[in-house]
Structures are given as structure tokens and as C-alpha cells.
mmCIF file with all atom_site columns, C-alpha atoms and ligand atoms in Angstrom:
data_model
loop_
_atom_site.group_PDB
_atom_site.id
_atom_site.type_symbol
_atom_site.label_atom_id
_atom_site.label_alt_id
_atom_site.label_comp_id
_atom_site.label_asym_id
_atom_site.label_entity_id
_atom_site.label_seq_id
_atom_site.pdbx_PDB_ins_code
_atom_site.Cartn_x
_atom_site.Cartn_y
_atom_site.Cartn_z
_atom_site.occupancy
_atom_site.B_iso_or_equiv
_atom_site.pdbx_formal_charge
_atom_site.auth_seq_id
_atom_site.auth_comp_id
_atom_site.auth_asym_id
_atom_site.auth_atom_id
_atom_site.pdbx_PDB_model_num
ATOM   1   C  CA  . UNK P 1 1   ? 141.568 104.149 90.400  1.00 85.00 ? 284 UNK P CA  1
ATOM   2   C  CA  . UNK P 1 2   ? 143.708 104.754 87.385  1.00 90.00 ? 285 UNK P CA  1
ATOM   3   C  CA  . UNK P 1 3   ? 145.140 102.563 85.000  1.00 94.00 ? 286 UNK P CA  1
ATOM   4   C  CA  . UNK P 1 4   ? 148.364 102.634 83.171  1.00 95.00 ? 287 UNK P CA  1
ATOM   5   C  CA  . UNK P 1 5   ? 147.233 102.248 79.253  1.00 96.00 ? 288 UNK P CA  1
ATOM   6   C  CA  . UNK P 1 6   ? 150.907 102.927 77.383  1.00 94.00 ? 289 UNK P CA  1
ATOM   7   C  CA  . UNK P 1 7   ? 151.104 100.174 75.981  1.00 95.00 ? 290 UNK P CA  1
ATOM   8   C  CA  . UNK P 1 8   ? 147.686 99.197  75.088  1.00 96.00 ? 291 UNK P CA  1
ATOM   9   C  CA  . UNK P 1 9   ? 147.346 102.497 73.260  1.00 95.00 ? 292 UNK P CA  1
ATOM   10  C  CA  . UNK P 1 10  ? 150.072 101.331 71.549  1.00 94.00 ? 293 UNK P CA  1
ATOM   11  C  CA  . UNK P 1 11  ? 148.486 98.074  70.391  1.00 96.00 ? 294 UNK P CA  1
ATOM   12  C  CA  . UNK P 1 12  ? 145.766 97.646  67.471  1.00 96.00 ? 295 UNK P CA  1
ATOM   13  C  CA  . UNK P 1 13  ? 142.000 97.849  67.990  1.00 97.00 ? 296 UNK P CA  1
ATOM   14  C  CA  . UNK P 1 14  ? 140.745 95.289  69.602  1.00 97.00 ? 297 UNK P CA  1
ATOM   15  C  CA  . UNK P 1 15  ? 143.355 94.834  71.803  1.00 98.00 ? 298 UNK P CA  1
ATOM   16  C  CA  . UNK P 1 16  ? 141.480 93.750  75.373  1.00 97.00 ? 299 UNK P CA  1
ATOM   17  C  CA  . UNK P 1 17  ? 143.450 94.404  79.175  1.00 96.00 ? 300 UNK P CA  1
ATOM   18  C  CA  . UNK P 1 18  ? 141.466 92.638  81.803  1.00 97.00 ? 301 UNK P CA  1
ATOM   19  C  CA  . UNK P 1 19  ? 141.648 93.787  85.585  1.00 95.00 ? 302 UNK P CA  1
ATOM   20  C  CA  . UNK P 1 20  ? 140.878 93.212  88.473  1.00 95.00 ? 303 UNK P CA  1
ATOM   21  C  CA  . UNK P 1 21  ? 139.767 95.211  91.403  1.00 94.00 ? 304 UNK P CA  1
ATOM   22  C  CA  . UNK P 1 22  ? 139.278 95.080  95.156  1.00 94.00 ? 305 UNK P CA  1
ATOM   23  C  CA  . UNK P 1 23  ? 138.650 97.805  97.686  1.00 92.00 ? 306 UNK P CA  1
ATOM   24  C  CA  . UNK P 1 24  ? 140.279 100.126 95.133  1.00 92.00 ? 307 UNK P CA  1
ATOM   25  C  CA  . UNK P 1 25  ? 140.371 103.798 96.360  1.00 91.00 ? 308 UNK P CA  1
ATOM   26  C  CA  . UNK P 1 26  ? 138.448 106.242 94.131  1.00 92.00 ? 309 UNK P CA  1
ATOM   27  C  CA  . UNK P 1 27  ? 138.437 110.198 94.425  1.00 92.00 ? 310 UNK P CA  1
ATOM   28  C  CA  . UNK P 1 28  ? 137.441 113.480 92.864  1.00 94.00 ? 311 UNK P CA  1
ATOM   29  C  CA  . UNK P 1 29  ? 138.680 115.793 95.035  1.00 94.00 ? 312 UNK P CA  1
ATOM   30  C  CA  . UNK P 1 30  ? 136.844 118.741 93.501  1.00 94.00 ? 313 UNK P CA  1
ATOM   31  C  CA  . UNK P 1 31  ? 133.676 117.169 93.633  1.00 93.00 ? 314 UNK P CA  1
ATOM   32  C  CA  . UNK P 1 32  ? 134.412 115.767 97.248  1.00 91.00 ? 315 UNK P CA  1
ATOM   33  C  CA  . UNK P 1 33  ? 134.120 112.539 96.027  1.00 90.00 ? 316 UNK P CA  1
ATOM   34  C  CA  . UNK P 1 34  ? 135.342 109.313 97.712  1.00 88.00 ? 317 UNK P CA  1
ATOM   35  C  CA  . UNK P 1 35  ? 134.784 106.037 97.932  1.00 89.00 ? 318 UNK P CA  1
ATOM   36  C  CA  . UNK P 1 36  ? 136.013 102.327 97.287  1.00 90.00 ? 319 UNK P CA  1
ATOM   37  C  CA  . UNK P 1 37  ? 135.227 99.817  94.489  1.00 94.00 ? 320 UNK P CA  1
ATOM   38  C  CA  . UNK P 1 38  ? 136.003 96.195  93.342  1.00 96.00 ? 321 UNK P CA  1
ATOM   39  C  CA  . UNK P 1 39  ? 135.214 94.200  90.491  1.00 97.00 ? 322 UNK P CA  1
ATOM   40  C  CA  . UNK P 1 40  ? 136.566 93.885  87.581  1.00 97.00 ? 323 UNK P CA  1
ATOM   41  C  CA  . UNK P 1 41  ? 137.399 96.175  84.114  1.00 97.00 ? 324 UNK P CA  1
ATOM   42  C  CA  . UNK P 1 42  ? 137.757 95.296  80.433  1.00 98.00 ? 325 UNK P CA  1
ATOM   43  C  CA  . UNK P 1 43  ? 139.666 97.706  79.025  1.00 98.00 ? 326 UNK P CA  1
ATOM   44  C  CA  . UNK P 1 44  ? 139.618 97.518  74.999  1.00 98.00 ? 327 UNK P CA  1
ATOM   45  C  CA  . UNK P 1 45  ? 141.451 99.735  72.003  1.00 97.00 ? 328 UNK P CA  1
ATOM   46  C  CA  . UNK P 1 46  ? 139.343 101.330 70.018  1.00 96.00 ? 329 UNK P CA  1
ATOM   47  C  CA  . UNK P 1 47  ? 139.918 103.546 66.824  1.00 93.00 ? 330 UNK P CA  1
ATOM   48  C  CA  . UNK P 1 48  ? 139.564 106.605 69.483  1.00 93.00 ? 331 UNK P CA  1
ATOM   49  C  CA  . UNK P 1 49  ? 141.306 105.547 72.886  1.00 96.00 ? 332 UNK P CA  1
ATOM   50  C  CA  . UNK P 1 50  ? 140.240 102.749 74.945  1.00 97.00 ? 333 UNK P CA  1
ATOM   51  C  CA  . UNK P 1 51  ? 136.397 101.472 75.636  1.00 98.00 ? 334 UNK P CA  1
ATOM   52  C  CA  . UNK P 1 52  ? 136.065 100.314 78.913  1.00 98.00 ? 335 UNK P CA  1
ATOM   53  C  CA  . UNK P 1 53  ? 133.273 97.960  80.464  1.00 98.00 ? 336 UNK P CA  1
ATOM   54  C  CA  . UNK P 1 54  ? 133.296 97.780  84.222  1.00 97.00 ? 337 UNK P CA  1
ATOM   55  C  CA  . UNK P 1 55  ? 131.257 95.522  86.779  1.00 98.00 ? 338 UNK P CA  1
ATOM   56  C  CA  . UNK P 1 56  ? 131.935 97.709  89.826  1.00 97.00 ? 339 UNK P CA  1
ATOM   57  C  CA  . UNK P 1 57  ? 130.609 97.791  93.354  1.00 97.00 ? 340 UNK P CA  1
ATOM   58  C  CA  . UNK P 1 58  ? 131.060 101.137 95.312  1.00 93.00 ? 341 UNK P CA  1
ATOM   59  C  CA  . UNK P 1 59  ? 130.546 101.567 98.688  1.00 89.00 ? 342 UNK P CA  1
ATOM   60  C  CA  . UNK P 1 60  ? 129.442 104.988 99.078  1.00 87.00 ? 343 UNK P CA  1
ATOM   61  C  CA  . UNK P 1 61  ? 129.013 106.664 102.237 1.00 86.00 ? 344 UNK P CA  1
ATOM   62  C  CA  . UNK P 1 62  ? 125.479 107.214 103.014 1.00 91.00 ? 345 UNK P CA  1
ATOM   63  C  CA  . UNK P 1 63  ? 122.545 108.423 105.388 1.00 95.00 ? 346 UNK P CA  1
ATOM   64  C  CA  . UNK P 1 64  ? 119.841 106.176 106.823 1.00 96.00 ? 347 UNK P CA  1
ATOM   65  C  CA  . UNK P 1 65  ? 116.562 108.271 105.608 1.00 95.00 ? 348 UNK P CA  1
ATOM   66  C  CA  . UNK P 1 66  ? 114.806 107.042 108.974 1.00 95.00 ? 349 UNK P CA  1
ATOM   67  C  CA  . UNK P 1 67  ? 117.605 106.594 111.626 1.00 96.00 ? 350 UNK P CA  1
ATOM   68  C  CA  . UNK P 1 68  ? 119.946 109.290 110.410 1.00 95.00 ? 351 UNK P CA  1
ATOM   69  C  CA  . UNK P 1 69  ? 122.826 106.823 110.981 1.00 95.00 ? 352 UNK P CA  1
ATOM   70  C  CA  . UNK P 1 70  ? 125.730 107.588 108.265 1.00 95.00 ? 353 UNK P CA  1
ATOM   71  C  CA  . UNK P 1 71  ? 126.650 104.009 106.884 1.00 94.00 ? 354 UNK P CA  1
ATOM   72  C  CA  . UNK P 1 72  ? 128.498 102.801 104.358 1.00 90.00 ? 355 UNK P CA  1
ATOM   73  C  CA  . UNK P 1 73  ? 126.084 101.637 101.233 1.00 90.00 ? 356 UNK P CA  1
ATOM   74  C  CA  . UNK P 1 74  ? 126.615 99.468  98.621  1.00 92.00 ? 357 UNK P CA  1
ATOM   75  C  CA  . UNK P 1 75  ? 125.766 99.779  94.753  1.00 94.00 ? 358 UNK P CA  1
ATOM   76  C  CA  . UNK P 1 76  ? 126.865 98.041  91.765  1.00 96.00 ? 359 UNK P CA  1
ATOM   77  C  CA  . UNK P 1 77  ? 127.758 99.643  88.742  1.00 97.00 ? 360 UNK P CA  1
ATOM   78  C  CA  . UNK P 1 78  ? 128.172 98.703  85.058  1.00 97.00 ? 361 UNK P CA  1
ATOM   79  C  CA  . UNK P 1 79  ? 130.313 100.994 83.559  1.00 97.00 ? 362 UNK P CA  1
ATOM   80  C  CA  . UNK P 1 80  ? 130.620 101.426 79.799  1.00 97.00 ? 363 UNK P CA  1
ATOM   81  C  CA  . UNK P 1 81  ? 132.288 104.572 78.232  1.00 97.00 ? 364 UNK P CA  1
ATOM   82  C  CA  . UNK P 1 82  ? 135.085 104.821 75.759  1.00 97.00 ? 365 UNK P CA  1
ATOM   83  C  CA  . UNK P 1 83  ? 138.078 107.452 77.012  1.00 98.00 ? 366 UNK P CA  1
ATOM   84  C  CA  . UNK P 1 84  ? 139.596 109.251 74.349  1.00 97.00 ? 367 UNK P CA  1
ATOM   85  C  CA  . UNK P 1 85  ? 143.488 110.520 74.970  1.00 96.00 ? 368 UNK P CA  1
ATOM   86  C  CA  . UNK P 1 86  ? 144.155 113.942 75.103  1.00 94.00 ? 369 UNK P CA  1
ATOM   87  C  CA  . UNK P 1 87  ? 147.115 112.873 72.276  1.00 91.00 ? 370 UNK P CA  1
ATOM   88  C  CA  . UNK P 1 88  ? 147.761 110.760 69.554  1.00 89.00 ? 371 UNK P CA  1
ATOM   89  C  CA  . UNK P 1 89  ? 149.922 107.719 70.915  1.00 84.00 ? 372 UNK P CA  1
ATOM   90  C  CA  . UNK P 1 90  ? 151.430 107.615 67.605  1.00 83.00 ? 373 UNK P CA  1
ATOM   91  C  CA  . UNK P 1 91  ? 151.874 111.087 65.785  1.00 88.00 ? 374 UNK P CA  1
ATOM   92  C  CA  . UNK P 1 92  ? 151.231 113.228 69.075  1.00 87.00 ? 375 UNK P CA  1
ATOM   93  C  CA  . UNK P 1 93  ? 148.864 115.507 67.447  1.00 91.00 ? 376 UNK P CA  1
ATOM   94  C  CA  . UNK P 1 94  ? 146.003 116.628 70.065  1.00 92.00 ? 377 UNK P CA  1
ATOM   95  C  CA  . UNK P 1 95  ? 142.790 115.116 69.731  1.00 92.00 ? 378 UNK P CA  1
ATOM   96  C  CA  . UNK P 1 96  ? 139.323 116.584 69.900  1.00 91.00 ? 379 UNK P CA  1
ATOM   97  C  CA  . UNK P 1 97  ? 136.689 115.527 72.266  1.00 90.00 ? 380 UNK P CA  1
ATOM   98  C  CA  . UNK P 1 98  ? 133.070 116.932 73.554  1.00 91.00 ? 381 UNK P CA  1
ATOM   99  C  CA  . UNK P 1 99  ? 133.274 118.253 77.287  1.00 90.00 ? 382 UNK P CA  1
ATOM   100 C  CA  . UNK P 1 100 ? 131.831 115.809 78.585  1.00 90.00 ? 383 UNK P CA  1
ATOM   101 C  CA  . UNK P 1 101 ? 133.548 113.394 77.056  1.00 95.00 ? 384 UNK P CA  1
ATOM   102 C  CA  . UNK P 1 102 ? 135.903 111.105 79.534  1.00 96.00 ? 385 UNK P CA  1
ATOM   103 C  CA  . UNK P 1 103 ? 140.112 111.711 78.986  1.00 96.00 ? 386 UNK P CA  1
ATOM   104 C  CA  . UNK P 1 104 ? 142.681 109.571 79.313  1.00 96.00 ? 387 UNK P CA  1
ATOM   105 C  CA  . UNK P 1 105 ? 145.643 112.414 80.490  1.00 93.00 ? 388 UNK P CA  1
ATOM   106 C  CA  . UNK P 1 106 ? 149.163 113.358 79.141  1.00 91.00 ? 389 UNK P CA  1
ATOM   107 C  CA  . UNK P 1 107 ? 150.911 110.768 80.773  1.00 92.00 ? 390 UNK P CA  1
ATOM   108 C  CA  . UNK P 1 108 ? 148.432 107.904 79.337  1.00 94.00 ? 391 UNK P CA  1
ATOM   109 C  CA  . UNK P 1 109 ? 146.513 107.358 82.605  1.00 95.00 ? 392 UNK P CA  1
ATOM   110 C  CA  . UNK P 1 110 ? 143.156 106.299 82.404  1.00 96.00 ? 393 UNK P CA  1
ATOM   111 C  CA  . UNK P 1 111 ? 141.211 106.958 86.039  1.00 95.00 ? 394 UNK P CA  1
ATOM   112 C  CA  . UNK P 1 112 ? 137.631 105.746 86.332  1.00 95.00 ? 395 UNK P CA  1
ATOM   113 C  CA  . UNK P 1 113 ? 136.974 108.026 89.046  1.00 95.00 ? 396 UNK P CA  1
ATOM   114 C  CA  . UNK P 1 114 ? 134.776 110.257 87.440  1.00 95.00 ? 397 UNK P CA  1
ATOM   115 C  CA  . UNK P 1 115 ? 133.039 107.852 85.981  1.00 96.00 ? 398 UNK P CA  1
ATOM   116 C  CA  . UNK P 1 116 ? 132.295 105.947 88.789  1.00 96.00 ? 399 UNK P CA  1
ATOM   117 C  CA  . UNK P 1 117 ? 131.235 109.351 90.726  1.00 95.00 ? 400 UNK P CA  1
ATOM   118 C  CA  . UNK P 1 118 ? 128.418 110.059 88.067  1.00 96.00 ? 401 UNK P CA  1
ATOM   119 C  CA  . UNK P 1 119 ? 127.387 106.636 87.736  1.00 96.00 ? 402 UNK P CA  1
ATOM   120 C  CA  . UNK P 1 120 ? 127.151 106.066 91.421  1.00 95.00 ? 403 UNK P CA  1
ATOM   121 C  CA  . UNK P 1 121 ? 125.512 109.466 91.739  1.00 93.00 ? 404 UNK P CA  1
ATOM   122 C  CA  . UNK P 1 122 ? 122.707 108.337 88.997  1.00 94.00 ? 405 UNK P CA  1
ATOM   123 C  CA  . UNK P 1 123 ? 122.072 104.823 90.952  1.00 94.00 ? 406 UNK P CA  1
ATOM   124 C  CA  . UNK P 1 124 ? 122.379 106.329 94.592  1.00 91.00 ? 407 UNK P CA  1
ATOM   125 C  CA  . UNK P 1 125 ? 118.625 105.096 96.384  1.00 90.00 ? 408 UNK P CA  1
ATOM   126 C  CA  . UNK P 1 126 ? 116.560 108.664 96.748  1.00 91.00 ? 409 UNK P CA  1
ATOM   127 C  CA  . UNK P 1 127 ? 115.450 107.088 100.361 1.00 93.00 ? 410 UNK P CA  1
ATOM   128 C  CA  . UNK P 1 128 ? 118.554 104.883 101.734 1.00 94.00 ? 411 UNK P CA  1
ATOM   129 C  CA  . UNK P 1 129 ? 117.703 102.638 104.739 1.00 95.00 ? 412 UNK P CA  1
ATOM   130 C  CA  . UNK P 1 130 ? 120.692 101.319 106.519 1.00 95.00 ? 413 UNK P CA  1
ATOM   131 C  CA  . UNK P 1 131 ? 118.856 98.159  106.961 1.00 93.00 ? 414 UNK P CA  1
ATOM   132 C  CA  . UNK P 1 132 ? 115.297 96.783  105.633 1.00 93.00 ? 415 UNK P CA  1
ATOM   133 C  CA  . UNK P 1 133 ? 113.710 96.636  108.989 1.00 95.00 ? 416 UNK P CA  1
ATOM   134 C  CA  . UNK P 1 134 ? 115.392 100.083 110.423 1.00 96.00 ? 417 UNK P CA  1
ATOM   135 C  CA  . UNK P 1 135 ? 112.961 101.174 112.831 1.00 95.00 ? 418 UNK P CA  1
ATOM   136 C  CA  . UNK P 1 136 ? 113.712 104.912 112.801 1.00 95.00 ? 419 UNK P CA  1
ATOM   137 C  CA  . UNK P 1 137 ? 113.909 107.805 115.230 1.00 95.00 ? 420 UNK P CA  1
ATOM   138 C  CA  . UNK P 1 138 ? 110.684 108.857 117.532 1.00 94.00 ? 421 UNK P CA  1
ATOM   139 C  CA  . UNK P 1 139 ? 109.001 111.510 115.636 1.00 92.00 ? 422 UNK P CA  1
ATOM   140 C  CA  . UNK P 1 140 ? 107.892 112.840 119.672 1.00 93.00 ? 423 UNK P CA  1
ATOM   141 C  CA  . UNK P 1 141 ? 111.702 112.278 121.102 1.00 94.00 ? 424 UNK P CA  1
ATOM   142 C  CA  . UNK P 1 142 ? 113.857 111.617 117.861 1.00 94.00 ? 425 UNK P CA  1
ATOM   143 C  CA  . UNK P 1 143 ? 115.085 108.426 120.228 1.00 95.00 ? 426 UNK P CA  1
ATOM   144 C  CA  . UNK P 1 144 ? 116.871 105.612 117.515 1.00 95.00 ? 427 UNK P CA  1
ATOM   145 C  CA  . UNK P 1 145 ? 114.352 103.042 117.773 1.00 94.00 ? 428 UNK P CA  1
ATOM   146 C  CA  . UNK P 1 146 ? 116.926 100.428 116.760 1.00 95.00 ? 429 UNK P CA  1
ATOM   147 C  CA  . UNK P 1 147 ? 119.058 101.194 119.607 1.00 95.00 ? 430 UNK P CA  1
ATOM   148 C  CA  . UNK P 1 148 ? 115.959 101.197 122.523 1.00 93.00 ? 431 UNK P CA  1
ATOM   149 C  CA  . UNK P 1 149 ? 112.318 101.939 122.831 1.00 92.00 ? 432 UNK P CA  1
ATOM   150 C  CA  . UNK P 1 150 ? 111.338 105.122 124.469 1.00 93.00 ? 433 UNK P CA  1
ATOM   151 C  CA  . UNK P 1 151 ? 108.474 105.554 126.195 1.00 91.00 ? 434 UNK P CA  1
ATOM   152 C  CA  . UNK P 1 152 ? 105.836 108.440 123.723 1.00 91.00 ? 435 UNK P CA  1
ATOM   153 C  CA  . UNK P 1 153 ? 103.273 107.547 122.948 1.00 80.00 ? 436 UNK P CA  1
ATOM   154 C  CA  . UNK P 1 154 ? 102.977 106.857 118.776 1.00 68.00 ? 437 UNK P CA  1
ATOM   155 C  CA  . UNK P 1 155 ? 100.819 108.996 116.598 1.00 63.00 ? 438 UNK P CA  1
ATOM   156 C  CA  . UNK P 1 156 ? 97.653  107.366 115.445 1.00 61.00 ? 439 UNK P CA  1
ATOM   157 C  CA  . UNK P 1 157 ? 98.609  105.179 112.381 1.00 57.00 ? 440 UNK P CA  1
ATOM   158 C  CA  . UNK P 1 158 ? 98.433  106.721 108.952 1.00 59.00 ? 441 UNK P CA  1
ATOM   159 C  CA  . UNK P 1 159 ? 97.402  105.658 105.298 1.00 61.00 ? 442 UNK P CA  1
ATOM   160 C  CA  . UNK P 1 160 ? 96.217  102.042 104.823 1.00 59.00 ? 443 UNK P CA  1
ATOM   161 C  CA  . UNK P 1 161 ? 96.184  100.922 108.178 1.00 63.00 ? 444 UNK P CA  1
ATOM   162 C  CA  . UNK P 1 162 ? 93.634  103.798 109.316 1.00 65.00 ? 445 UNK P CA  1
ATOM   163 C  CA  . UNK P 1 163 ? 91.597  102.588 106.809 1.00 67.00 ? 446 UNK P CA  1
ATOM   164 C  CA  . UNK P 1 164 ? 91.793  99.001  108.386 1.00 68.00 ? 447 UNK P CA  1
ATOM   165 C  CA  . UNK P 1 165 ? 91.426  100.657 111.695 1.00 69.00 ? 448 UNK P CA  1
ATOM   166 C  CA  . UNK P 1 166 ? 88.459  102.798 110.737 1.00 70.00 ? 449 UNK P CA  1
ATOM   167 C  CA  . UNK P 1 167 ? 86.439  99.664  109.310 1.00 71.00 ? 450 UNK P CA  1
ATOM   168 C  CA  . UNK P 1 168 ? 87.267  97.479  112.175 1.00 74.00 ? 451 UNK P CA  1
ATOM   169 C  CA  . UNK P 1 169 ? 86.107  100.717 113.792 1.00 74.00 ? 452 UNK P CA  1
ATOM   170 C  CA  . UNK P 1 170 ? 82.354  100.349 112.252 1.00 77.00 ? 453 UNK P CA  1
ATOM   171 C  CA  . UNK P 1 171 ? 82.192  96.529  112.008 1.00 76.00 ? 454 UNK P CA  1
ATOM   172 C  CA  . UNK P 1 172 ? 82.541  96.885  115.629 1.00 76.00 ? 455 UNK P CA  1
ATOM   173 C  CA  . UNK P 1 173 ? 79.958  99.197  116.203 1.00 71.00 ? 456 UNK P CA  1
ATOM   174 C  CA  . UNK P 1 174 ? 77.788  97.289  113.022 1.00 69.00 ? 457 UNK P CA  1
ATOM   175 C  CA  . UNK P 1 175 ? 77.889  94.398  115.770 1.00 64.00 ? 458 UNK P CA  1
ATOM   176 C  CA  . UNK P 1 176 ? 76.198  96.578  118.572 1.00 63.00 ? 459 UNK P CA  1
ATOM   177 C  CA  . UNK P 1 177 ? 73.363  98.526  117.150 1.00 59.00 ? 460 UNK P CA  1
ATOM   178 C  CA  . UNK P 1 178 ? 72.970  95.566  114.084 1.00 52.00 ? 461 UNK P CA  1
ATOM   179 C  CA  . UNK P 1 179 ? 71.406  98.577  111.637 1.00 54.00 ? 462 UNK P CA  1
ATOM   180 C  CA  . UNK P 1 180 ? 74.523  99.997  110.262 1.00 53.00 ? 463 UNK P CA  1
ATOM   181 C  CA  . UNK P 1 181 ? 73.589  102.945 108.776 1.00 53.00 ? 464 UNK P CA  1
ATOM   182 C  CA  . UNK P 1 182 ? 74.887  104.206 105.313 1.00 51.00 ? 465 UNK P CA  1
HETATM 183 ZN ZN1 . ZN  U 2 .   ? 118.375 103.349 109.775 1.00 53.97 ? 66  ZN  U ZN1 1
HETATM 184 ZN ZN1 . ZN  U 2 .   ? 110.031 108.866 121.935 1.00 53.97 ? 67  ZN  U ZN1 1
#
């Protein structure tokens, strides 16, 4: 997603662009990076280059961390990072800027697909679920569960509800003998 900034490079500080996005394409080929965003982008001179603030939703492709299924996530972004160009707009000298610093390149286009890549990569879910209630793949047959039952039998329940199952477990046998014993 790149923007033309020519002209608004040209203008004084302060001067604002406002845009708007839908299903935008974004790549980095090198990173193998690609995805789609909308929203919208204030893009704003600065003494440096241009300061942009985005409201961005991407729609990254992802995999369910139960199921497996690949599906296509969503994840809103708020974008705010000021792009310095690689030239003066007015005396053409080049300009200095960290490495990790965003560019805006020779021919004055600005492209937010970088940025969206890292900040998408920072706010990716470390567990995705393709849906809340996903029921996941047999651990005996790896069968998806969302798409039919199989017939295993499940492993004895873990965690919290063993506990519940291991005092029903002794209230039940409390209830028998009446001298539980400690
Ligand atoms: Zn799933
Ligand atoms: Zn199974």
C-alpha cells in the first residue's frame, strides 16, 4: 500500500492528507509477507518527512492452534511512525536516518507495508483459534472435531476438572462408608 506524498512533501508542517483504505493489498516480498488492510491513514508533514497515524485492520493468513485449519485472521492495528525521505524535497541533499528507521523512496512513495508487517507480527495471537468454540482434532485419530465426531475414546480429563472429578470421586465414596478418612 503506497502512497504518493509529492506534493505534501512539498507543503509546510502540518500539512494533514487523509485516506482511506479498503481491502488494500500489502507485501514484502523478501519477508514473504502478504496480506490485505482497510481503514484509514493520516498522513501529516513534519520537519523530517511525513508522520503517519493509521487505524488498520489486516487480515493475515493464519493457523487454527487446535484444528490446524489455515484461515484468514483478523487484527487491528494503530500505526504511528514518522517516514523520513531518502532526499530533501527542496534542496535534494540526502538525508540521514537510523536503520531501522521507515523511508519514504526516491520517487516520493511512502508504502506502509513494512510497517504493517512488524506491527501485525507484534499483535499476531501466540495461540490463534479459527473460532472460539473450535473443537479441535482427536489427539487418538487427529479427526477435525468440527467437521464430525469419531468414535476414540477421550483421555481422562486434565487440570481443574480432575480435581472436580477426583472430589466428586471421594464425596461419593464419603457417602458409603460415612467415616471419610483424612
Ligand atoms: Zn480451529
Ligand atoms: Zn478419534
Amino acid at each position: 500500500m503506497q502512497f504518493n506524498v509529492s506534493t505534501l512533501l512539498q507543503e509546510p508542517v502540518g500539512s494533514t492528507r487523509l485516506a482511506e483504505v479498503e481491502d488494500e493489498p500489502v507485501a514484502v516480498p523478501a519477508a514473504g509477507y502478504a496480506s490485505t488492510v482497510s481503514g484509514r491513514a493520516r498522513l501529516m508533514r513534519t520537519q523530517r518527512g511525513v508522520l503517519v497515524h493509521a487505524d488498520l485492520t489486516t487480515h493475515p493468513a493464519l493457523e487454527c492452534a487446535r484444528c490446524l485449519t489455515s484461515f484468514q485472521g483478523e487484527i487491528r492495528l494503530l500505526i504511528d511512525e514518522e517516514f523520513v525521505p531518502l532526499r530533501d524535497p527542496v534542496t535534494g541533499e540526502a538525508i540521514e536516518a537510523d536503520p531501522d528507521e521507515f523511508r519514504i523512496d526516491g520517487r516520493n512513495h511512502l508504502d506502509l507495508s513494512e510497517a504493517v508487517r512488524q506491527y501485525e507480527q507484534a499483535a499476531l495471537p501466540i495461540q490463534p483459534v479459527c473460532r472460539e468454540d473450535c473443537a479441535g482434532l482427536c489427539p487418538v485419530c487427529g479427526q477435525n472435531l468440527n467437521e464430525r465426531r469419531c468414535d476414540c475414546e477421550q483421555p481422562e480429563p486434565e487440570g481443574a476438572w480432575a480435581g472436580l472429578a477426583a472430589l466428586a470421586e471421594r464425596l461419593r465414596t464419603e457417602e458409603h462408608d460415612g467415616s471419610p478418612e483424612a
